[in-house]
Amino acid sequence: MPVLELKNISKTYDNVTKALQDVSITVEEGEFVSIIGPSGAGKSTLLRSVNRLVDATQGAIILDGQDITHVRGKELRRVRTKTGMIFQHYNLVNRLSVIENVLHGRLGHKSAVSGAFGFYTESEKEQAFFILERLGLTEQAYKRCDELSGGQKQRVGIARALMQEPKLILCDEPIASLDPNASRIIMDYLSDINKSMKITCLLNLHQVDVAVKYSERIIGLTAGRVTYDGPAQKLDRKMIYEIYQSHEGQLITDMKE
Amino acid sequence: MEKRRTNEILLFQKRKLVFTAAAAVVILLYGMASFVTEYDTLLGLSSFPKAFKWIIVNMVPNAKALERLPNILKKLTETALLSVAVTVCAAICAFFFALLGSKTTRVNPVLAGSVRVVAAFFRNVPDVVWAILLMFSFGQNVLTGFFAMFLTTFGLLTRTFIETIDEVSNDCVEALHAAGANYMQTVFQGILPSSISEVITWILFMIETNIRSSTLIGILTGTGIGYLFDLYYKRLDYPSASLVVMSIVILVILLETISGGIRKVIL
Ligand SMILES: Nc1ncnc2c1ncn2[C@@H]1O[C@H](COP(=O)(O)OP(=O)(O)O)[C@@H](O)[C@H]1O
Ligand SMILES: [Mg+2]
């Protein structure tokens, strides 16, 4: 059974901007899929429609066998716990400690009051420390997030997502604000999570070489439409030019040869 | 190259022109205002020494004034506590209204718009005017002062809190929603911790402001330290009146120092 099925999704902002047009994608359990495409192609919109931060104008979203296109309220919260999200700008609560931010991953599972006042159970705390250890953040647990480096912040973001015990992790340009070394560490962690914990990963990336290196499957998105969907190995130069709507010699990746 | 030089010269000429024009306008306005109000600049300046002398002779606290110090301090504490109470109440209400008014946390756009309008209305009517208006319904009473300061403080803090919330919490609110958090959880786990130090800074500032304005309002409503000032002043007991003013000044400076310390700790 696929973890995620997007059926003919379209999204139009303010009745003018067609961010997505008739996008259909199926993601199987355990896959590591990267979406590439130029800025403004609709990558972020696509990811956000999966956890309903953005409501698609048309089409259906089937997550884990359930049609979630129109779920609301409590049910929407429950559905959202199944998808962890990682952001380009980490989106942590900077004034809170690392451990508190990680525990935020439990909010969707908790009652409104105990979540609001930050009452977590012992087992939740244990799990949070276990995840922090796994991501090499044990020493940072009680630091405030604004004291961390970018790479560390993103690891807190990953920890928060893992705390949800998600089926699927959505990453919106997870390494776009990081230096090459931190980028590699983050990508290695994501890849490791995918392999050892069998969590499906759907990423937006704008570095084609990174996408090819880490993912089995790549989806090319151009002006709101899927222009490529297949194995990473089969993505040739010609396809890349087509996805980015450019000609030979214009892309920064061309400079290597 | 030539062209760039000319452009540069033109730019600086333009700057100079603007400054000259601005200076001319200020001088002209000053002249006109003096003419209309029949204000004589030289007379104004020359009366400074005389005014100072009068202040020194009449306003220095004497022994009799110092006898009144316990009473003054009692009223001062009363006024200070009232200001603290008003500000804290207004701040709590303002924070919840700001949630309704902020782009990230509003429940509905129409409600958000009305919150902004209501806040603007309360804020833009000076607290003294509120006090005068409220005197009709509450009479000369502590409540009048309380509500007058409450309304302006509430209006001002609602607006600043809306800005703080807008600025501070866009990203983390999105992340918390993505994790399945509900409204209340996002507010207490995301927005409140992100904005708390700005909120406290503003509360401290408004406490200072309210102590100052409660003096003025007290004169109107016959309560607190303002009442004492009015009393001594009307009895022509200037030394005591000036002791009142001095005690207020010292209190405000003290508060500023303390709140500076608090700010350092929380930021
Ligand atoms: N909240 C929004 N309101 C209006 N237009 C938007 C909004 N978010 C994105 N868009 C528009 O939708 C298109 C796709 O944006 P996005 O999904 O962010 O692309 P990408 O992530 O691939 O850069 C862009 O043209 C963008 O301007
Ligand atoms: Mg994007």
XYZ file of C-alpha atoms and ligand atoms in Angstrom:
552
model
C 0.000 0.000 0.000
C 1.402 3.431 -0.860
C 2.049 5.809 2.049
C 0.967 8.778 0.010
C -1.135 9.229 -3.070
C -1.737 12.617 -4.614
C -4.507 12.442 -7.200
C -4.757 15.257 -9.720
C -3.830 17.971 -7.247
C -4.183 21.569 -8.385
C -3.590 24.661 -6.348
C -4.384 28.210 -7.405
C -3.483 31.053 -5.052
C -5.809 34.049 -4.965
C -7.538 32.864 -8.156
C -4.495 33.814 -10.233
C -1.239 32.046 -9.410
C -1.403 28.461 -10.626
C 1.135 26.902 -8.280
C 0.197 23.291 -9.028
C -1.615 21.888 -12.030
C -2.949 18.366 -12.097
C -0.134 16.768 -10.113
C -0.398 13.037 -9.439
C 2.256 11.292 -7.374
C 2.370 7.975 -5.544
C 4.973 7.355 -2.862
C 5.503 3.803 -1.612
C 6.441 2.903 1.936
C 10.156 3.295 2.645
C 10.961 5.354 -0.443
C 13.365 8.303 -0.438
C 12.061 10.720 -3.048
C 13.424 14.127 -4.008
C 11.491 16.817 -5.802
C 13.610 19.177 -7.882
C 12.669 22.177 -9.952
C 13.228 25.909 -10.336
C 12.124 28.415 -7.671
C 8.434 29.066 -7.895
C 7.740 25.704 -9.531
C 5.422 24.789 -6.664
C 7.646 22.477 -4.613
C 6.794 24.029 -1.254
C 3.123 24.177 -2.171
C 3.200 20.477 -3.023
C 4.745 19.475 0.311
C 2.427 21.724 2.273
C -0.631 20.308 0.623
C 0.361 16.873 1.927
C -0.009 17.927 5.569
C -2.762 20.404 4.709
C -0.860 23.546 5.673
C -2.051 24.515 2.205
C -5.449 23.377 0.974
C -5.415 22.097 -2.590
C -8.004 23.667 -4.855
C -8.680 20.363 -6.588
C -7.749 16.707 -6.301
C -7.465 14.191 -3.508
C -4.780 13.401 -0.947
C -4.635 9.848 0.373
C -2.277 9.430 3.306
C -1.710 6.009 4.788
C -4.863 4.710 3.128
C -7.091 7.525 4.380
C -8.571 10.276 2.251
C -7.467 13.404 4.154
C -8.453 15.994 1.566
C -11.234 17.393 3.706
C -10.525 16.255 7.266
C -10.846 18.973 9.873
C -10.360 19.795 13.549
C -9.313 16.941 15.824
C -9.025 14.502 12.950
C -6.737 16.862 11.044
C -4.487 17.120 14.094
C -4.346 13.349 14.336
C -3.551 13.034 10.637
C -0.793 15.620 10.917
C 0.995 13.596 13.566
C 1.708 11.050 10.825
C 3.793 13.502 8.809
C 6.843 15.159 10.297
C 8.019 18.346 8.617
C 11.488 19.826 8.332
C 11.950 23.398 7.168
C 14.626 25.435 5.446
C 14.675 27.929 8.298
C 14.292 25.187 10.946
C 11.203 26.922 12.393
C 12.113 26.231 15.999
C 10.887 28.230 18.969
C 14.234 29.920 19.438
C 13.696 31.093 22.979
C 12.972 27.597 24.243
C 15.462 24.858 25.007
C 16.368 22.092 22.601
C 14.543 19.444 24.617
C 11.357 21.528 24.735
C 11.463 21.955 20.977
C 11.915 18.236 20.485
C 8.970 17.526 22.772
C 6.818 19.782 20.593
C 6.690 16.800 18.287
C 4.302 15.214 20.816
C 1.794 18.081 20.859
C -0.435 16.502 18.243
C -0.769 13.400 20.403
C -1.591 15.259 23.614
C -4.633 16.880 25.152
C -4.931 20.614 24.584
C -4.199 21.549 28.200
C -1.297 19.239 28.991
C 0.282 20.182 25.670
C -0.209 23.903 26.195
C 1.428 23.856 29.620
C 4.158 21.464 28.581
C 3.277 18.500 30.817
C 5.032 15.561 29.211
C 5.138 12.004 30.513
C 8.345 10.342 31.657
C 8.333 8.016 28.671
C 7.969 10.956 26.299
C 10.959 12.647 27.912
C 12.982 9.450 27.742
C 12.162 9.077 24.087
C 13.165 12.700 23.441
C 16.570 12.126 25.046
C 16.980 8.900 23.124
C 16.361 10.724 19.826
C 18.679 13.579 20.837
C 21.413 11.076 21.552
C 20.916 9.482 18.192
C 21.330 12.872 16.514
C 24.390 13.726 18.599
C 22.683 16.526 20.518
C 22.805 15.171 24.077
C 25.088 17.970 25.250
C 22.854 20.615 23.748
C 19.641 19.343 25.374
C 19.248 22.225 27.808
C 20.667 24.968 25.603
C 18.395 27.552 24.098
C 17.916 27.014 20.376
C 19.215 30.457 19.458
C 22.632 29.398 20.783
C 22.940 26.598 18.237
C 24.601 26.521 14.822
C 22.487 26.061 11.698
C 23.368 22.402 11.375
C 22.488 21.758 15.007
C 19.196 23.602 14.620
C 18.281 21.447 11.685
C 19.090 18.334 13.702
C 16.690 19.616 16.373
C 14.158 19.981 13.558
C 14.719 16.351 12.591
C 14.449 15.284 16.232
C 11.145 17.103 16.565
C 9.831 15.367 13.462
C 10.987 11.948 14.727
C 9.284 12.603 18.057
C 5.978 12.466 16.190
C 6.703 8.842 15.225
C 5.732 9.754 11.694
C 5.008 7.548 8.715
C 6.347 10.162 6.368
C 8.843 12.988 6.710
C 8.459 16.057 4.498
C 11.571 18.204 4.079
C 11.241 21.624 2.475
C 14.758 22.489 1.303
C 16.360 21.098 4.462
C 19.904 22.087 3.505
C 19.366 25.331 1.613
C 20.632 27.461 4.523
C 23.541 25.220 5.519
C 27.207 25.036 4.604
C 28.367 21.999 2.590
C 29.624 20.071 5.589
C 26.513 20.583 7.687
C 24.461 19.775 4.569
C 26.165 16.434 4.207
C 25.597 15.598 7.876
C 21.899 16.432 7.612
C 21.464 14.432 4.404
C 23.282 11.473 5.991
C 20.960 11.588 8.992
C 17.878 11.722 6.769
C 19.164 8.842 4.687
C 19.935 6.865 7.830
C 16.472 7.509 9.276
C 14.968 6.338 6.025
C 16.951 3.115 5.955
C 17.043 2.089 9.616
C 13.647 3.340 10.777
C 11.831 2.688 7.502
C 10.364 6.191 7.500
C 9.410 7.406 4.051
C 11.060 10.686 3.058
C 9.829 13.261 0.568
C 12.260 16.140 0.046
C 12.385 19.392 -1.860
C 15.915 20.039 -2.983
C 17.459 22.535 -5.258
C 20.838 20.875 -5.543
C 20.440 18.342 -8.338
C 23.673 16.524 -7.480
C 22.563 16.032 -3.861
C 19.191 14.765 -5.020
C 20.800 12.277 -7.395
C 23.287 11.098 -4.808
C 20.837 10.399 -1.999
C 17.532 9.482 -3.561
C 16.309 6.428 -5.439
C 13.649 8.374 -7.188
C 13.389 11.916 -8.428
C 10.401 14.017 -9.347
C 10.925 17.044 -11.571
C 8.466 19.872 -11.148
C 8.269 22.696 -13.661
C 5.713 25.493 -13.473
C 3.368 23.418 -11.359
C 3.502 20.269 -13.502
C 5.386 17.009 -13.081
C 7.933 16.835 -15.886
C 9.952 13.874 -14.654
C 9.169 10.994 -12.333
C 11.598 8.130 -12.283
C 14.791 6.592 -10.946
C 17.641 8.939 -10.104
C 20.043 7.088 -12.394
C 17.899 7.709 -15.444
C 17.825 11.442 -14.934
C 20.103 12.618 -17.751
C 21.370 16.087 -18.586
C 18.680 16.646 -21.156
C 15.965 15.970 -18.606
C 17.605 18.363 -16.136
C 17.635 21.130 -18.733
C 14.008 20.458 -19.409
C 13.046 20.577 -15.737
C 14.911 23.840 -15.229
C 13.798 25.240 -18.591
C 17.317 26.161 -19.521
C 19.964 25.380 -22.115
C 23.328 23.702 -22.014
C 25.937 25.753 -20.124
C 23.433 27.848 -18.195
C 23.199 25.780 -15.024
C 25.770 26.018 -12.244
C 26.196 22.222 -12.340
C 27.528 22.560 -15.885
C 30.637 24.280 -14.582
C 32.121 21.111 -13.144
C 33.160 19.599 -16.451
C 32.626 58.743 -16.169
C 31.804 62.348 -16.938
C 28.151 61.527 -16.628
C 28.655 59.896 -13.249
C 30.433 62.990 -11.932
C 27.638 65.232 -13.037
C 25.095 62.935 -11.448
C 27.027 63.002 -8.214
C 27.208 66.782 -8.216
C 23.518 66.976 -8.951
C 22.747 64.620 -6.087
C 24.708 66.695 -3.577
C 23.235 69.903 -4.874
C 19.812 68.418 -4.385
C 20.644 67.410 -0.807
C 21.875 70.907 -0.023
C 18.778 72.420 -1.505
C 16.535 70.198 0.615
C 18.385 71.134 3.808
C 18.257 74.830 3.051
C 14.587 74.654 2.243
C 13.841 72.711 5.443
C 15.722 75.249 7.565
C 13.914 78.130 5.875
C 10.545 76.506 6.499
C 11.304 75.977 10.201
C 12.387 79.581 10.683
C 9.361 80.830 8.810
C 6.982 78.689 10.874
C 8.624 79.882 14.081
C 8.251 83.488 13.001
C 4.643 83.016 12.053
C 3.812 81.185 15.266
C 5.473 83.926 17.353
C 3.530 86.550 15.487
C 0.176 84.840 15.845
C 0.624 84.041 19.543
C 2.303 87.382 20.213
C 5.268 85.541 21.661
C 8.338 87.644 22.208
C 11.485 85.522 21.904
C 13.711 87.907 23.840
C 11.234 88.285 26.660
C 10.843 84.509 26.778
C 14.578 83.993 27.118
C 15.069 86.772 29.634
C 12.409 85.385 31.951
C 14.345 82.129 32.416
C 16.587 83.432 35.238
C 13.605 84.916 37.047
C 11.658 81.679 36.792
C 14.610 79.718 38.119
C 14.995 82.062 41.039
C 11.339 81.705 41.909
C 11.573 77.933 41.767
C 14.630 77.868 44.007
C 13.128 80.216 46.558
C 9.668 78.668 46.682
C 10.032 75.046 45.745
C 12.840 73.750 47.916
C 11.306 71.378 50.477
C 11.522 72.723 53.992
C 11.139 71.075 57.404
C 7.362 71.330 57.297
C 7.303 69.569 53.952
C 9.513 66.794 55.254
C 7.014 66.170 58.033
C 4.530 65.293 55.337
C 6.898 62.766 53.776
C 5.298 59.643 55.347
C 1.908 60.651 54.010
C 3.378 61.418 50.589
C 5.125 58.060 50.469
C 1.924 56.288 51.438
C 0.012 57.920 48.598
C 2.899 57.323 46.255
C 2.887 53.605 47.018
C -0.854 53.560 46.452
C -0.435 55.221 43.078
C 2.425 52.970 42.076
C 0.504 49.833 43.002
C -2.536 51.074 41.117
C -0.381 51.655 38.020
C 1.087 48.187 38.284
C -2.364 46.657 38.666
C -3.782 48.617 35.742
C -0.878 47.788 33.478
C -0.867 44.082 34.252
C -4.644 43.760 33.771
C -4.516 45.749 30.547
C -1.543 43.718 29.289
C -3.272 40.376 29.841
C -6.398 41.560 28.016
C -4.267 43.151 25.296
C -2.331 39.940 24.685
C -5.480 37.930 24.029
C -6.892 40.680 21.828
C -3.592 40.859 19.974
C -3.888 37.143 19.205
C -7.190 37.901 17.503
C -5.663 40.844 15.661
C -2.413 39.308 14.453
C -2.100 37.896 10.956
C -0.613 34.613 12.150
C -3.127 33.857 14.870
C -6.353 35.573 13.900
C -9.503 33.532 13.947
C -11.199 35.567 11.258
C -10.187 38.606 9.201
C -13.213 40.754 10.030
C -12.707 40.246 13.755
C -8.991 41.028 13.318
C -9.842 44.294 11.570
C -12.282 45.322 14.292
C -9.740 44.544 17.006
C -7.284 46.879 15.313
C -9.881 49.643 15.012
C -11.025 49.333 18.623
C -7.411 49.349 19.835
C -6.642 52.413 17.735
C -9.657 54.222 19.164
C -8.770 53.506 22.823
C -5.155 54.393 22.219
C -5.717 57.667 20.450
C -7.929 59.218 23.101
C -5.535 60.530 25.787
C -6.009 58.997 29.233
C -6.759 62.394 30.743
C -9.660 62.762 28.341
C -10.864 59.272 29.276
C -10.653 60.331 32.915
C -12.783 63.402 32.286
C -15.344 61.352 30.367
C -15.428 58.578 32.929
C -15.875 61.025 35.786
C -19.439 61.479 34.611
C -20.218 57.851 35.291
C -17.926 56.972 38.196
C -17.457 60.357 39.817
C -14.286 61.329 41.653
C -13.154 57.853 42.416
C -10.154 55.560 42.115
C -12.108 53.518 39.576
C -12.190 56.470 37.197
C -8.401 56.639 37.119
C -8.156 52.886 36.875
C -10.381 52.644 33.831
C -8.954 55.726 32.139
C -5.434 54.306 32.284
C -6.699 50.824 31.516
C -8.258 51.928 28.234
C -5.242 53.754 26.816
C -2.808 51.118 28.054
C -4.979 48.396 26.597
C -5.172 50.187 23.226
C -1.449 50.816 23.055
C -0.394 47.358 24.190
C -2.829 45.609 21.846
C -1.232 47.346 18.921
C 2.354 46.680 19.996
C 1.585 43.066 20.891
C 0.020 42.539 17.452
C 3.251 43.757 15.895
C 5.350 41.598 18.226
C 3.323 38.484 17.467
C 3.422 39.133 13.719
C 7.163 39.589 13.818
C 8.087 36.821 16.126
C 6.065 33.773 15.440
C 5.331 33.145 11.789
C 7.776 30.290 11.308
C 7.353 28.435 14.560
C 3.574 28.615 14.347
C 3.737 26.848 11.004
C 5.951 24.125 12.450
C 3.708 23.588 15.452
C 0.644 23.319 13.233
C 2.483 20.833 11.058
C 3.135 18.717 14.161
C -0.585 18.658 14.938
C -0.674 21.278 17.703
C -3.977 23.065 18.241
C -4.575 26.786 18.732
C -4.058 26.870 22.478
C -0.905 24.769 22.278
C 0.567 26.991 19.578
C -0.123 30.075 21.668
C 1.393 28.736 24.887
C 4.245 26.725 23.405
C 5.151 28.907 20.430
C 3.919 32.480 20.533
C 4.146 33.186 24.252
C 7.756 31.997 24.706
C 8.814 33.777 21.517
C 7.321 37.102 22.506
C 7.531 37.074 26.299
C 10.603 39.279 26.645
C 9.170 41.965 24.355
C 5.877 41.713 26.237
C 7.593 42.191 29.603
C 9.675 45.093 28.301
C 6.493 46.820 27.186
C 4.713 46.130 30.464
C 7.586 47.684 32.421
C 7.587 50.701 30.156
C 3.836 51.151 30.529
C 4.091 50.910 34.332
C 6.492 53.869 34.271
C 4.264 55.800 31.904
C 1.192 55.105 33.993
C 2.800 56.302 37.209
C 3.451 59.594 35.507
C -0.032 59.909 34.067
C -1.732 58.735 37.236
C -0.358 61.848 38.902
C -2.163 64.001 36.393
C -5.309 61.904 36.486
C -5.196 61.952 40.280
C -5.445 65.733 40.194
C -8.669 65.373 38.207
C -10.208 62.550 40.167
C -8.934 63.611 43.571
C -7.125 60.380 44.311
C -3.609 59.170 44.976
C -0.503 61.255 44.735
C -2.118 63.676 42.300
C -4.646 64.603 44.936
C -1.894 65.420 47.415
C -0.069 67.552 44.888
C -3.240 69.443 44.069
C -3.995 69.945 47.753
C -0.576 71.375 48.637
C -0.448 73.428 45.492
C -3.817 75.059 46.145
C -2.803 75.775 49.730
C 0.204 77.578 48.246
C 2.389 75.078 50.132
C 4.925 74.923 47.322
C 7.711 73.177 49.247
C 5.420 70.218 49.945
C 4.116 70.183 46.375
C 7.656 70.070 45.054
C 8.493 67.259 47.444
C 5.636 65.330 45.824
C 7.079 65.967 42.376
C 10.553 64.955 43.498
C 9.305 61.747 45.036
C 7.580 60.867 41.757
C 10.729 61.588 39.785
C 12.804 59.438 42.126
C 10.276 56.622 41.934
C 10.254 56.678 38.137
C 14.049 56.710 37.938
C 14.154 53.848 40.424
C 11.681 51.908 38.311
C 13.642 52.553 35.150
C 16.749 51.158 36.803
C 14.950 48.096 38.084
C 13.271 47.379 34.755
C 16.605 47.832 32.989
C 17.959 45.117 35.263
C 14.996 42.841 34.632
C 15.344 43.310 30.881
C 18.985 42.316 31.008
C 18.113 39.124 32.835
C 15.310 38.021 30.515
C 16.792 38.947 27.151
N 0.753 32.024 0.166
C 0.848 32.307 -1.138
N 0.023 33.223 -1.698
C 0.102 33.512 -3.006
N 0.959 32.941 -3.871
C 1.813 32.029 -3.386
C 1.801 31.663 -1.993
N 2.754 30.720 -1.800
C 3.330 30.503 -3.001
N 2.777 31.284 -3.951
C 3.119 31.285 -5.382
O 2.983 29.974 -5.865
C 4.046 29.640 -6.730
C 4.774 28.411 -6.216
O 5.431 28.733 -5.025
P 6.240 27.688 -4.153
O 5.370 26.506 -3.911
O 6.753 28.390 -2.959
O 7.440 27.283 -5.128
P 8.873 26.694 -4.782
O 8.848 26.164 -3.403
O 9.075 25.636 -5.823
O 9.869 27.790 -4.952
C 4.937 30.867 -6.826
O 4.576 31.563 -7.988
C 4.572 31.649 -5.601
O 4.712 33.035 -5.838
Mg 10.009 26.710 -1.694
